[in-house]
Amino acid sequence: MDNFDMNARRDVTGMDAGMRAFFKQTYSFMGIAVLVTAFTGFIVQKFFLAQVYALIAGNLIGTLALFGIQILIMTMIGRATFKNPARAFGLLMAFAVIEGLTLGLLLAVYTGASVMMAFASAASVFGGMALYGVFTKRDLTGMGSILFGMLIGLIIASLINLFFYNGIVSLLISGVTVIIFALYTAYDNQNLKVMYGQYAGQVDTTGLAVNGALRLYLDFINLFFAFIQIFGIGNSRD
């Protein structure tokens, strides 16, 4: 799909009943994943904070291992998209639980006000960019390779900052994260419309909805994590 003409202008605004049902299913799966992450984060903060802190925050190897597990699960979801939608959904829930471990640590560090502001900001940016991606007439396909390159750079910068932490660099990374995943939100929503148009009537789109839910979940959760670190400056729990 990244082989489309970057200068082409296609009418990507059309949405029939089948596509609306597909997006409803996709966002339902995403919403469940967000709720699972929130619930896991609450449980971690209340009952398992010390253990999770020792596993992740206090252990560089544990942090890298957790990152590796996340990559593995995303790869497995991609492979199960059409072959086994039920397995793909189960893997999505497992991924949401893992993200909840990080959320639990953040809930313990930052104040409730910071968390609420971060959630409201993430929801606003995500919602606005999602609507843009769905209804814009502009072809966003050409953004794919650019965003992926920016994402790789962001990951490398984050890993370097993990070893040589700097507060200002961390804030800058959070700001860039907001920009990248705001753009990804628009891109992913339009891309899901394109993929639905390609596969509708040929395969069961349930697996495609799970795959799309993972993409949108990642967009939202990364926006939220970035905003909570931005709003949390000076508002951490003592």
PDB file of C-alpha atoms in Angstrom:
ATOM      1  CA  MET A   1       0.000   0.000   0.000  1.00  0.00           C
ATOM      2  CA  ASP A   2       2.972   2.292   0.318  1.00  0.00           C
ATOM      3  CA  ASN A   3       3.532   1.829  -3.409  1.00  0.00           C
ATOM      4  CA  PHE A   4       0.730   4.204  -4.339  1.00  0.00           C
ATOM      5  CA  ASP A   5       1.624   7.404  -6.155  1.00  0.00           C
ATOM      6  CA  MET A   6       2.494   9.983  -3.517  1.00  0.00           C
ATOM      7  CA  ASN A   7       1.133  12.765  -5.722  1.00  0.00           C
ATOM      8  CA  ALA A   8      -2.151  11.038  -6.469  1.00  0.00           C
ATOM      9  CA  ARG A   9      -5.363  12.560  -5.178  1.00  0.00           C
ATOM     10  CA  ARG A  10      -8.020   9.923  -4.590  1.00  0.00           C
ATOM     11  CA  ASP A  11     -11.504  10.343  -3.211  1.00  0.00           C
ATOM     12  CA  VAL A  12     -11.112   8.557   0.090  1.00  0.00           C
ATOM     13  CA  THR A  13     -14.106  10.105   1.844  1.00  0.00           C
ATOM     14  CA  GLY A  14     -16.744   7.567   0.806  1.00  0.00           C
ATOM     15  CA  MET A  15     -18.081   5.379   3.630  1.00  0.00           C
ATOM     16  CA  ASP A  16     -20.862   2.847   3.078  1.00  0.00           C
ATOM     17  CA  ALA A  17     -22.745   0.810   5.691  1.00  0.00           C
ATOM     18  CA  GLY A  18     -20.204  -2.015   5.564  1.00  0.00           C
ATOM     19  CA  MET A  19     -17.315   0.334   6.201  1.00  0.00           C
ATOM     20  CA  ARG A  20     -19.146   2.038   9.051  1.00  0.00           C
ATOM     21  CA  ALA A  21     -19.712  -1.370  10.660  1.00  0.00           C
ATOM     22  CA  PHE A  22     -16.030  -2.184  10.169  1.00  0.00           C
ATOM     23  CA  PHE A  23     -14.923   1.019  11.879  1.00  0.00           C
ATOM     24  CA  LYS A  24     -17.421   0.436  14.699  1.00  0.00           C
ATOM     25  CA  GLN A  25     -15.932  -2.993  15.277  1.00  0.00           C
ATOM     26  CA  THR A  26     -12.373  -1.668  15.057  1.00  0.00           C
ATOM     27  CA  TYR A  27     -12.998   1.098  17.582  1.00  0.00           C
ATOM     28  CA  SER A  28     -14.859  -1.327  19.865  1.00  0.00           C
ATOM     29  CA  PHE A  29     -11.790  -3.581  19.962  1.00  0.00           C
ATOM     30  CA  MET A  30      -9.573  -0.555  20.567  1.00  0.00           C
ATOM     31  CA  GLY A  31     -11.839   0.674  23.383  1.00  0.00           C
ATOM     32  CA  ILE A  32     -11.719  -2.722  25.090  1.00  0.00           C
ATOM     33  CA  ALA A  33      -7.914  -2.689  24.876  1.00  0.00           C
ATOM     34  CA  VAL A  34      -7.779   0.786  26.454  1.00  0.00           C
ATOM     35  CA  LEU A  35     -10.065  -0.363  29.282  1.00  0.00           C
ATOM     36  CA  VAL A  36      -7.896  -3.442  29.880  1.00  0.00           C
ATOM     37  CA  THR A  37      -4.820  -1.209  30.086  1.00  0.00           C
ATOM     38  CA  ALA A  38      -6.567   1.158  32.511  1.00  0.00           C
ATOM     39  CA  PHE A  39      -7.720  -1.717  34.722  1.00  0.00           C
ATOM     40  CA  THR A  40      -4.275  -3.327  34.691  1.00  0.00           C
ATOM     41  CA  GLY A  41      -2.652  -0.005  35.544  1.00  0.00           C
ATOM     42  CA  PHE A  42      -4.997   0.449  38.512  1.00  0.00           C
ATOM     43  CA  ILE A  43      -4.278  -3.070  39.807  1.00  0.00           C
ATOM     44  CA  VAL A  44      -0.528  -2.553  39.420  1.00  0.00           C
ATOM     45  CA  GLN A  45      -0.590   0.764  41.263  1.00  0.00           C
ATOM     46  CA  LYS A  46      -2.663  -0.601  44.144  1.00  0.00           C
ATOM     47  CA  PHE A  47      -1.221  -4.066  44.660  1.00  0.00           C
ATOM     48  CA  PHE A  48       1.910  -4.820  42.626  1.00  0.00           C
ATOM     49  CA  LEU A  49       3.768  -1.533  42.360  1.00  0.00           C
ATOM     50  CA  ALA A  50       6.977  -2.691  44.054  1.00  0.00           C
ATOM     51  CA  GLN A  51       7.214  -5.841  41.950  1.00  0.00           C
ATOM     52  CA  VAL A  52       6.569  -4.082  38.649  1.00  0.00           C
ATOM     53  CA  TYR A  53       8.977  -1.288  39.557  1.00  0.00           C
ATOM     54  CA  ALA A  54      11.694  -3.859  40.231  1.00  0.00           C
ATOM     55  CA  LEU A  55      10.880  -5.602  36.949  1.00  0.00           C
ATOM     56  CA  ILE A  56      10.818  -2.509  34.727  1.00  0.00           C
ATOM     57  CA  ALA A  57      11.884   0.818  36.211  1.00  0.00           C
ATOM     58  CA  GLY A  58      14.617  -0.624  38.364  1.00  0.00           C
ATOM     59  CA  ASN A  59      15.895  -3.098  35.789  1.00  0.00           C
ATOM     60  CA  LEU A  60      17.274  -2.052  32.404  1.00  0.00           C
ATOM     61  CA  ILE A  61      17.315  -5.646  31.166  1.00  0.00           C
ATOM     62  CA  GLY A  62      13.686  -6.014  32.208  1.00  0.00           C
ATOM     63  CA  THR A  63      12.763  -2.835  30.328  1.00  0.00           C
ATOM     64  CA  LEU A  64      14.442  -4.032  27.142  1.00  0.00           C
ATOM     65  CA  ALA A  65      12.898  -7.491  27.523  1.00  0.00           C
ATOM     66  CA  LEU A  66       9.446  -5.960  27.893  1.00  0.00           C
ATOM     67  CA  PHE A  67      10.024  -3.928  24.736  1.00  0.00           C
ATOM     68  CA  GLY A  68      11.070  -7.088  22.917  1.00  0.00           C
ATOM     69  CA  ILE A  69       7.914  -8.902  24.061  1.00  0.00           C
ATOM     70  CA  GLN A  70       5.784  -6.043  22.749  1.00  0.00           C
ATOM     71  CA  ILE A  71       7.443  -6.256  19.340  1.00  0.00           C
ATOM     72  CA  LEU A  72       6.928 -10.030  19.320  1.00  0.00           C
ATOM     73  CA  ILE A  73       3.221  -9.722  20.139  1.00  0.00           C
ATOM     74  CA  MET A  74       2.679  -7.101  17.428  1.00  0.00           C
ATOM     75  CA  THR A  75       4.367  -9.400  14.912  1.00  0.00           C
ATOM     76  CA  MET A  76       2.181 -12.317  16.005  1.00  0.00           C
ATOM     77  CA  ILE A  77      -0.960 -10.213  15.672  1.00  0.00           C
ATOM     78  CA  GLY A  78       0.053  -9.325  12.138  1.00  0.00           C
ATOM     79  CA  ARG A  79       0.514 -12.989  11.244  1.00  0.00           C
ATOM     80  CA  ALA A  80      -2.811 -14.002  12.832  1.00  0.00           C
ATOM     81  CA  THR A  81      -4.828 -11.176  11.266  1.00  0.00           C
ATOM     82  CA  PHE A  82      -6.529 -13.309   8.623  1.00  0.00           C
ATOM     83  CA  LYS A  83      -5.578 -16.825   9.734  1.00  0.00           C
ATOM     84  CA  ASN A  84      -6.955 -16.677  13.271  1.00  0.00           C
ATOM     85  CA  PRO A  85      -8.835 -13.477  14.260  1.00  0.00           C
ATOM     86  CA  ALA A  86      -9.661 -14.889  17.708  1.00  0.00           C
ATOM     87  CA  ARG A  87      -5.966 -15.455  18.446  1.00  0.00           C
ATOM     88  CA  ALA A  88      -5.189 -11.960  17.169  1.00  0.00           C
ATOM     89  CA  PHE A  89      -7.773 -10.511  19.563  1.00  0.00           C
ATOM     90  CA  GLY A  90      -6.336 -12.483  22.486  1.00  0.00           C
ATOM     91  CA  LEU A  91      -2.863 -11.196  21.637  1.00  0.00           C
ATOM     92  CA  LEU A  92      -4.224  -7.648  21.517  1.00  0.00           C
ATOM     93  CA  MET A  93      -5.572  -8.084  25.040  1.00  0.00           C
ATOM     94  CA  ALA A  94      -2.196  -9.466  26.180  1.00  0.00           C
ATOM     95  CA  PHE A  95      -0.509  -6.431  24.657  1.00  0.00           C
ATOM     96  CA  ALA A  96      -2.943  -4.157  26.501  1.00  0.00           C
ATOM     97  CA  VAL A  97      -2.085  -5.853  29.796  1.00  0.00           C
ATOM     98  CA  ILE A  98       1.634  -5.311  29.201  1.00  0.00           C
ATOM     99  CA  GLU A  99       1.033  -1.624  28.492  1.00  0.00           C
ATOM    100  CA  GLY A 100      -0.910  -1.510  31.751  1.00  0.00           C
ATOM    101  CA  LEU A 101       2.303  -2.313  33.640  1.00  0.00           C
ATOM    102  CA  THR A 102       3.810   0.939  32.403  1.00  0.00           C
ATOM    103  CA  LEU A 103       0.595   2.809  33.127  1.00  0.00           C
ATOM    104  CA  GLY A 104       0.630   1.544  36.717  1.00  0.00           C
ATOM    105  CA  LEU A 105       4.071   3.066  37.237  1.00  0.00           C
ATOM    106  CA  LEU A 106       2.972   6.378  35.719  1.00  0.00           C
ATOM    107  CA  LEU A 107      -0.145   6.485  37.903  1.00  0.00           C
ATOM    108  CA  ALA A 108       2.088   6.089  40.937  1.00  0.00           C
ATOM    109  CA  VAL A 109       4.447   8.874  39.851  1.00  0.00           C
ATOM    110  CA  TYR A 110       2.125  11.594  38.535  1.00  0.00           C
ATOM    111  CA  THR A 111      -0.821  13.340  40.169  1.00  0.00           C
ATOM    112  CA  GLY A 112      -4.444  12.637  39.289  1.00  0.00           C
ATOM    113  CA  ALA A 113      -4.742  16.103  37.732  1.00  0.00           C
ATOM    114  CA  SER A 114      -1.817  15.390  35.397  1.00  0.00           C
ATOM    115  CA  VAL A 115      -3.341  12.064  34.389  1.00  0.00           C
ATOM    116  CA  MET A 116      -6.738  13.619  33.649  1.00  0.00           C
ATOM    117  CA  MET A 117      -5.219  16.466  31.621  1.00  0.00           C
ATOM    118  CA  ALA A 118      -3.120  13.974  29.688  1.00  0.00           C
ATOM    119  CA  PHE A 119      -6.141  11.780  28.949  1.00  0.00           C
ATOM    120  CA  ALA A 120      -8.270  14.732  27.836  1.00  0.00           C
ATOM    121  CA  SER A 121      -5.480  16.050  25.613  1.00  0.00           C
ATOM    122  CA  ALA A 122      -4.769  12.640  24.091  1.00  0.00           C
ATOM    123  CA  ALA A 123      -8.475  12.041  23.449  1.00  0.00           C
ATOM    124  CA  SER A 124      -8.867  15.469  21.841  1.00  0.00           C
ATOM    125  CA  VAL A 125      -5.840  15.131  19.557  1.00  0.00           C
ATOM    126  CA  PHE A 126      -6.710  11.537  18.674  1.00  0.00           C
ATOM    127  CA  GLY A 127     -10.347  12.370  17.942  1.00  0.00           C
ATOM    128  CA  GLY A 128      -9.531  15.374  15.794  1.00  0.00           C
ATOM    129  CA  MET A 129      -6.864  13.625  13.756  1.00  0.00           C
ATOM    130  CA  ALA A 130      -9.015  10.491  13.383  1.00  0.00           C
ATOM    131  CA  LEU A 131     -11.846  12.549  11.893  1.00  0.00           C
ATOM    132  CA  TYR A 132      -9.379  14.255   9.581  1.00  0.00           C
ATOM    133  CA  GLY A 133      -7.992  10.922   8.434  1.00  0.00           C
ATOM    134  CA  VAL A 134     -11.435   9.498   7.735  1.00  0.00           C
ATOM    135  CA  PHE A 135     -12.971  12.461   5.926  1.00  0.00           C
ATOM    136  CA  THR A 136     -10.107  14.316   4.243  1.00  0.00           C
ATOM    137  CA  LYS A 137      -9.937  14.165   0.452  1.00  0.00           C
ATOM    138  CA  ARG A 138      -6.156  14.372   0.597  1.00  0.00           C
ATOM    139  CA  ASP A 139      -4.290  11.127  -0.017  1.00  0.00           C
ATOM    140  CA  LEU A 140      -2.104  10.524   3.041  1.00  0.00           C
ATOM    141  CA  THR A 141      -0.442   7.393   1.659  1.00  0.00           C
ATOM    142  CA  GLY A 142       2.851   9.169   1.043  1.00  0.00           C
ATOM    143  CA  MET A 143       3.175   9.881   4.774  1.00  0.00           C
ATOM    144  CA  GLY A 144       3.720   6.211   5.579  1.00  0.00           C
ATOM    145  CA  SER A 145       7.425   5.917   4.834  1.00  0.00           C
ATOM    146  CA  ILE A 146       8.147   9.341   6.326  1.00  0.00           C
ATOM    147  CA  LEU A 147       6.340   8.544   9.577  1.00  0.00           C
ATOM    148  CA  PHE A 148       8.046   5.170   9.840  1.00  0.00           C
ATOM    149  CA  GLY A 149      11.449   6.815   9.470  1.00  0.00           C
ATOM    150  CA  MET A 150      10.537   9.348  12.147  1.00  0.00           C
ATOM    151  CA  LEU A 151       9.337   6.528  14.415  1.00  0.00           C
ATOM    152  CA  ILE A 152      12.617   4.644  14.065  1.00  0.00           C
ATOM    153  CA  GLY A 153      14.513   7.814  14.943  1.00  0.00           C
ATOM    154  CA  LEU A 154      12.250   8.325  17.956  1.00  0.00           C
ATOM    155  CA  ILE A 155      12.845   4.777  19.188  1.00  0.00           C
ATOM    156  CA  ILE A 156      16.612   5.154  18.840  1.00  0.00           C
ATOM    157  CA  ALA A 157      16.557   8.494  20.675  1.00  0.00           C
ATOM    158  CA  SER A 158      14.420   6.980  23.446  1.00  0.00           C
ATOM    159  CA  LEU A 159      16.792   4.057  23.886  1.00  0.00           C
ATOM    160  CA  ILE A 160      19.798   6.380  24.058  1.00  0.00           C
ATOM    161  CA  ASN A 161      18.017   8.536  26.626  1.00  0.00           C
ATOM    162  CA  LEU A 162      17.264   5.379  28.577  1.00  0.00           C
ATOM    163  CA  PHE A 163      21.003   4.817  29.037  1.00  0.00           C
ATOM    164  CA  PHE A 164      22.005   8.507  29.358  1.00  0.00           C
ATOM    165  CA  TYR A 165      18.910  10.126  30.828  1.00  0.00           C
ATOM    166  CA  ASN A 166      18.387  13.867  30.383  1.00  0.00           C
ATOM    167  CA  GLY A 167      15.206  15.630  31.497  1.00  0.00           C
ATOM    168  CA  ILE A 168      15.195  18.183  28.683  1.00  0.00           C
ATOM    169  CA  VAL A 169      15.786  15.492  26.071  1.00  0.00           C
ATOM    170  CA  SER A 170      12.975  13.441  27.614  1.00  0.00           C
ATOM    171  CA  LEU A 171      10.598  16.400  27.306  1.00  0.00           C
ATOM    172  CA  LEU A 172      11.656  16.938  23.706  1.00  0.00           C
ATOM    173  CA  ILE A 173      11.071  13.249  22.948  1.00  0.00           C
ATOM    174  CA  SER A 174       7.579  13.513  24.452  1.00  0.00           C
ATOM    175  CA  GLY A 175       6.770  16.517  22.252  1.00  0.00           C
ATOM    176  CA  VAL A 176       7.994  14.755  19.115  1.00  0.00           C
ATOM    177  CA  THR A 177       6.004  11.680  20.139  1.00  0.00           C
ATOM    178  CA  VAL A 178       2.817  13.742  20.210  1.00  0.00           C
ATOM    179  CA  ILE A 179       3.491  15.053  16.699  1.00  0.00           C
ATOM    180  CA  ILE A 180       4.360  11.642  15.238  1.00  0.00           C
ATOM    181  CA  PHE A 181       1.393   9.777  16.679  1.00  0.00           C
ATOM    182  CA  ALA A 182      -1.038  12.579  15.911  1.00  0.00           C
ATOM    183  CA  LEU A 183      -0.009  12.231  12.259  1.00  0.00           C
ATOM    184  CA  TYR A 184      -0.102   8.440  12.534  1.00  0.00           C
ATOM    185  CA  THR A 185      -3.691   8.669  13.807  1.00  0.00           C
ATOM    186  CA  ALA A 186      -4.820  10.406  10.621  1.00  0.00           C
ATOM    187  CA  TYR A 187      -2.730   8.109   8.434  1.00  0.00           C
ATOM    188  CA  ASP A 188      -3.927   4.900  10.092  1.00  0.00           C
ATOM    189  CA  ASN A 189      -7.602   5.836   9.893  1.00  0.00           C
ATOM    190  CA  GLN A 190      -7.374   6.569   6.189  1.00  0.00           C
ATOM    191  CA  ASN A 191      -5.239   3.484   5.625  1.00  0.00           C
ATOM    192  CA  LEU A 192      -7.901   1.319   7.293  1.00  0.00           C
ATOM    193  CA  LYS A 193     -10.458   2.633   4.813  1.00  0.00           C
ATOM    194  CA  VAL A 194      -8.176   1.672   1.945  1.00  0.00           C
ATOM    195  CA  MET A 195      -7.536  -1.804   3.353  1.00  0.00           C
ATOM    196  CA  TYR A 196     -11.233  -2.402   3.974  1.00  0.00           C
ATOM    197  CA  GLY A 197     -11.939  -1.470   0.369  1.00  0.00           C
ATOM    198  CA  GLN A 198      -9.352  -4.006  -0.774  1.00  0.00           C
ATOM    199  CA  TYR A 199     -10.437  -6.934   1.399  1.00  0.00           C
ATOM    200  CA  ALA A 200     -14.197  -6.454   1.920  1.00  0.00           C
ATOM    201  CA  GLY A 201     -16.143  -9.330   0.410  1.00  0.00           C
ATOM    202  CA  GLN A 202     -13.011 -11.451  -0.007  1.00  0.00           C
ATOM    203  CA  VAL A 203     -12.124 -12.325   3.586  1.00  0.00           C
ATOM    204  CA  ASP A 204     -13.565 -12.049   7.084  1.00  0.00           C
ATOM    205  CA  THR A 205     -12.657  -8.504   8.101  1.00  0.00           C
ATOM    206  CA  THR A 206     -12.753  -9.306  11.833  1.00  0.00           C
ATOM    207  CA  GLY A 207      -9.017  -9.945  11.861  1.00  0.00           C
ATOM    208  CA  LEU A 208      -8.455  -6.749   9.933  1.00  0.00           C
ATOM    209  CA  ALA A 209     -10.477  -4.918  12.593  1.00  0.00           C
ATOM    210  CA  VAL A 210      -8.219  -6.369  15.314  1.00  0.00           C
ATOM    211  CA  ASN A 211      -5.139  -5.296  13.384  1.00  0.00           C
ATOM    212  CA  GLY A 212      -6.611  -1.836  12.947  1.00  0.00           C
ATOM    213  CA  ALA A 213      -7.513  -1.686  16.626  1.00  0.00           C
ATOM    214  CA  LEU A 214      -3.881  -2.390  17.505  1.00  0.00           C
ATOM    215  CA  ARG A 215      -2.732   0.480  15.302  1.00  0.00           C
ATOM    216  CA  LEU A 216      -5.239   2.930  16.740  1.00  0.00           C
ATOM    217  CA  TYR A 217      -4.564   1.713  20.281  1.00  0.00           C
ATOM    218  CA  LEU A 218      -0.853   2.374  19.801  1.00  0.00           C
ATOM    219  CA  ASP A 219      -1.614   5.841  18.444  1.00  0.00           C
ATOM    220  CA  PHE A 220      -3.782   6.726  21.439  1.00  0.00           C
ATOM    221  CA  ILE A 221      -1.689   5.128  24.182  1.00  0.00           C
ATOM    222  CA  ASN A 222       1.519   6.742  22.919  1.00  0.00           C
ATOM    223  CA  LEU A 223      -0.208  10.125  22.798  1.00  0.00           C
ATOM    224  CA  PHE A 224      -1.424   9.577  26.361  1.00  0.00           C
ATOM    225  CA  PHE A 225       1.964   8.479  27.684  1.00  0.00           C
ATOM    226  CA  ALA A 226       3.630  11.473  26.005  1.00  0.00           C
ATOM    227  CA  PHE A 227       1.096  13.959  27.378  1.00  0.00           C
ATOM    228  CA  ILE A 228       1.239  12.537  30.895  1.00  0.00           C
ATOM    229  CA  GLN A 229       4.998  13.127  30.954  1.00  0.00           C
ATOM    230  CA  ILE A 230       4.565  16.650  29.566  1.00  0.00           C
ATOM    231  CA  PHE A 231       1.835  17.634  32.047  1.00  0.00           C
ATOM    232  CA  GLY A 232       3.562  15.757  34.842  1.00  0.00           C
ATOM    233  CA  ILE A 233       6.546  18.123  34.910  1.00  0.00           C
ATOM    234  CA  GLY A 234       6.478  19.706  38.343  1.00  0.00           C
ATOM    235  CA  ASN A 235       3.340  17.735  39.243  1.00  0.00           C
ATOM    236  CA  SER A 236       4.786  14.410  40.306  1.00  0.00           C
ATOM    237  CA  ARG A 237       3.805  12.801  43.593  1.00  0.00           C
ATOM    238  CA  ASP A 238       6.322  13.413  46.354  1.00  0.00           C
TER     239      ASP A 238
END
